[in-house]
Amino acid sequence: MRAQRVWKVNGAASIGQLQSRLDDLNKRLGQLENQHPDNWKLEELRSSALSLSREIDDIRCAEATAALSELLRK
């Protein structure tokens, strides 16, 4: 079964906002893993956390590439 994103992130969202969502999601994952290790929702939450972390990485890479391009133009 292919993982699906649980929510859509606004393109204008800052890395800080995304990181906060990821932190909350990871906290909830930890709670569920301790309370109900066989819960079927754990896989959905893990998939959402991975998607969100990839989105954060994409934004950071895009920002770094833009900064490097600006430096190389000078």
XYZ file of N, CA, C and O in Angstrom:
296
model
N 0.835 -1.173 0.000
C 0.000 0.000 0.000
C 0.884 1.242 0.000
O 1.794 1.360 0.795
N 0.607 2.152 -0.863
C 1.387 3.374 -0.982
C 0.974 4.382 0.086
O -0.200 4.580 0.358
N 1.950 5.036 0.697
C 1.684 6.020 1.737
C 1.109 7.287 1.140
O 1.486 7.698 0.047
N 0.194 7.898 1.863
C -0.402 9.147 1.425
C -0.172 10.205 2.495
O -0.144 9.902 3.676
N -0.010 11.430 2.057
C 0.167 12.541 2.991
C -1.143 12.775 3.731
O -2.208 12.786 3.140
N -1.055 12.967 5.045
C -2.242 13.177 5.845
C -2.752 14.600 5.693
O -3.928 14.857 5.701
N -1.863 15.574 5.524
C -2.260 16.950 5.293
C -1.372 17.561 4.235
O -0.300 17.077 3.955
N -1.825 18.664 3.694
C -1.026 19.386 2.716
C -0.404 20.585 3.407
O -1.055 21.270 4.184
N 0.846 20.832 3.098
C 1.556 21.958 3.690
C 1.523 23.134 2.734
O 1.795 22.980 1.551
N 1.189 24.295 3.248
C 1.161 25.514 2.451
C 2.569 25.818 1.968
O 3.520 25.770 2.729
N 2.723 26.134 0.706
C 4.039 26.413 0.138
C 4.747 27.570 0.820
O 5.965 27.651 0.801
N 4.006 28.469 1.440
C 4.601 29.623 2.090
C 5.000 29.329 3.542
O 5.512 30.197 4.226
N 4.736 28.132 4.004
C 5.060 27.796 5.392
C 6.564 27.841 5.610
O 7.341 27.428 4.766
N 6.959 28.360 6.732
C 8.387 28.467 7.023
C 8.927 27.139 7.528
O 8.172 26.276 7.975
N 10.230 27.001 7.472
C 10.863 25.788 7.982
C 10.547 25.630 9.461
O 10.309 24.516 9.937
N 10.513 26.722 10.190
C 10.195 26.666 11.621
C 8.820 26.074 11.875
O 8.649 25.260 12.784
N 7.840 26.478 11.070
C 6.489 25.931 11.212
C 6.467 24.445 10.875
O 5.831 23.652 11.573
N 7.153 24.082 9.801
C 7.202 22.679 9.407
C 7.923 21.849 10.462
O 7.495 20.739 10.798
N 9.017 22.387 11.003
C 9.770 21.669 12.022
C 8.921 21.484 13.281
O 8.962 20.438 13.915
N 8.125 22.495 13.623
C 7.233 22.398 14.777
C 6.202 21.294 14.574
O 5.924 20.511 15.487
N 5.638 21.229 13.363
C 4.683 20.150 13.051
C 5.356 18.786 13.151
O 4.779 17.837 13.677
N 6.581 18.697 12.640
C 7.307 17.433 12.687
C 7.609 17.037 14.133
O 7.453 15.874 14.507
N 8.005 17.997 14.953
C 8.265 17.711 16.363
C 7.010 17.200 17.065
O 7.065 16.231 17.835
N 5.871 17.855 16.804
C 4.602 17.413 17.392
C 4.238 16.006 16.926
O 3.780 15.178 17.717
N 4.449 15.759 15.649
C 4.137 14.454 15.086
C 5.019 13.372 15.701
O 4.543 12.292 16.075
N 6.307 13.661 15.851
C 7.213 12.695 16.459
C 6.876 12.439 17.923
O 6.984 11.308 18.405
N 6.439 13.480 18.623
C 6.028 13.321 20.017
C 4.812 12.389 20.101
O 4.764 11.479 20.925
N 3.847 12.622 19.226
C 2.641 11.782 19.198
C 2.984 10.338 18.825
O 2.433 9.393 19.396
N 3.900 10.180 17.895
C 4.345 8.839 17.513
C 4.937 8.107 18.716
O 4.642 6.934 18.945
N 5.783 8.789 19.466
C 6.390 8.182 20.650
C 5.355 7.759 21.668
O 5.440 6.662 22.255
N 4.343 8.610 21.874
C 3.277 8.276 22.816
C 2.506 7.047 22.364
O 2.233 6.136 23.154
N 2.140 7.019 21.078
C 1.383 5.877 20.557
C 2.195 4.584 20.591
O 1.654 3.513 20.874
N 3.480 4.686 20.276
C 4.323 3.493 20.288
C 4.406 2.901 21.693
O 4.435 1.683 21.854
N 4.436 3.760 22.716
C 4.491 3.275 24.098
C 3.160 2.704 24.560
O 3.125 1.713 25.287
N 2.062 3.319 24.142
C 0.741 2.894 24.591
C 0.185 1.725 23.784
O -0.408 0.810 24.331
N 0.340 1.795 22.486
C -0.265 0.799 21.584
C 0.726 0.440 20.479
O 0.580 0.903 19.343
N 1.713 -0.396 20.762
C 2.750 -0.679 19.756
C 2.229 -1.337 18.473
O 2.883 -1.265 17.443
N 1.062 -1.938 18.512
C 0.523 -2.599 17.324
C -0.560 -1.778 16.624
O -1.242 -2.270 15.737
N -0.698 -0.522 17.005
C -1.732 0.332 16.434
C -1.476 0.555 14.944
O -0.379 0.914 14.527
N -2.504 0.400 14.122
C -2.374 0.553 12.663
C -2.110 1.995 12.260
O -1.574 2.253 11.195
N -2.449 2.950 13.106
C -2.214 4.359 12.766
C -0.738 4.731 12.826
O -0.333 5.738 12.256
N 0.065 3.935 13.508
C 1.492 4.238 13.611
C 2.140 4.332 12.240
O 2.956 5.227 11.992
N 1.791 3.441 11.355
C 2.399 3.452 10.014
C 2.006 4.709 9.251
O 2.829 5.298 8.538
N 0.772 5.153 9.402
C 0.332 6.390 8.753
C 1.090 7.588 9.308
O 1.512 8.472 8.554
N 1.262 7.626 10.622
C 1.990 8.735 11.241
C 3.457 8.727 10.834
O 4.041 9.783 10.589
N 4.056 7.560 10.770
C 5.455 7.463 10.325
C 5.600 7.972 8.896
O 6.554 8.687 8.570
N 4.662 7.600 8.055
C 4.690 8.044 6.666
C 4.556 9.565 6.585
O 5.261 10.221 5.812
N 3.683 10.129 7.388
C 3.507 11.582 7.415
C 4.771 12.275 7.902
O 5.171 13.308 7.355
N 5.407 11.707 8.918
C 6.637 12.290 9.449
C 7.735 12.266 8.397
O 8.475 13.246 8.228
N 7.850 11.179 7.665
C 8.854 11.092 6.603
C 8.589 12.095 5.488
O 9.511 12.750 4.996
N 7.339 12.234 5.096
C 6.989 13.197 4.052
C 7.305 14.623 4.489
O 7.847 15.409 3.715
N 6.994 14.919 5.728
C 7.250 16.251 6.249
C 8.746 16.527 6.351
O 9.211 17.606 5.986
N 9.510 15.536 6.785
C 10.965 15.741 6.874
C 11.583 15.906 5.486
O 12.504 16.701 5.308
N 11.054 15.207 4.501
C 11.536 15.388 3.125
C 11.223 16.786 2.615
O 12.035 17.409 1.917
N 10.043 17.285 2.955
C 9.665 18.629 2.528
C 10.587 19.672 3.156
O 11.022 20.618 2.492
N 10.914 19.493 4.428
C 11.847 20.391 5.114
C 13.210 20.341 4.426
O 13.828 21.370 4.165
N 13.678 19.141 4.120
C 14.960 18.991 3.427
C 14.944 19.669 2.060
O 15.919 20.310 1.669
N 13.849 19.519 1.328
C 13.733 20.151 0.006
C 13.833 21.667 0.109
O 14.510 22.315 -0.702
N 13.161 22.241 1.101
C 13.199 23.692 1.280
C 14.610 24.132 1.643
O 15.125 25.107 1.093
N 15.245 23.418 2.563
C 16.610 23.774 2.964
C 17.577 23.670 1.784
O 18.451 24.526 1.620
N 17.440 22.642 0.982
C 18.317 22.490 -0.189
C 18.087 23.613 -1.197
O 19.041 24.142 -1.770
N 16.831 23.968 -1.408
C 16.520 25.052 -2.344
C 17.106 26.372 -1.847
O 17.662 27.151 -2.633
N 16.998 26.621 -0.547
C 17.565 27.848 0.015
C 19.085 27.856 -0.105
O 19.680 28.883 -0.439
N 19.717 26.723 0.161
C 21.175 26.640 0.056
C 21.624 26.823 -1.389
O 22.626 27.497 -1.657
N 20.891 26.243 -2.323
C 21.231 26.389 -3.739
C 21.096 27.844 -4.168
O 21.958 28.365 -4.894
N 20.049 28.504 -3.724
C 19.869 29.918 -4.074
C 20.981 30.767 -3.493
O 21.507 31.659 -4.172
N 21.367 30.489 -2.256
C 22.438 31.249 -1.624
C 23.767 31.025 -2.350
O 24.530 31.968 -2.573
N 24.035 29.787 -2.714
C 25.270 29.476 -3.437
C 25.271 30.147 -4.814
O 26.290 30.705 -5.239
N 24.156 30.112 -5.494
C 24.058 30.764 -6.803
C 24.329 32.251 -6.691
O 25.018 32.834 -7.535
N 23.814 32.866 -5.649
C 24.043 34.300 -5.430
C 25.511 34.589 -5.170
O 26.069 35.549 -5.697
N 26.158 33.729 -4.395
C 27.587 33.901 -4.132
C 28.414 33.748 -5.400
O 29.388 34.479 -5.617
N 28.052 32.801 -6.237
C 28.805 32.558 -7.454
C 28.624 33.675 -8.482
O 29.487 33.887 -9.319
N 27.519 34.390 -8.413
C 27.285 35.508 -9.329
C 28.153 36.708 -9.014
O 28.429 37.517 -9.865
N 28.573 36.806 -7.779
C 29.364 37.987 -7.353
C 30.796 37.901 -7.789
O 31.428 37.013 -8.052
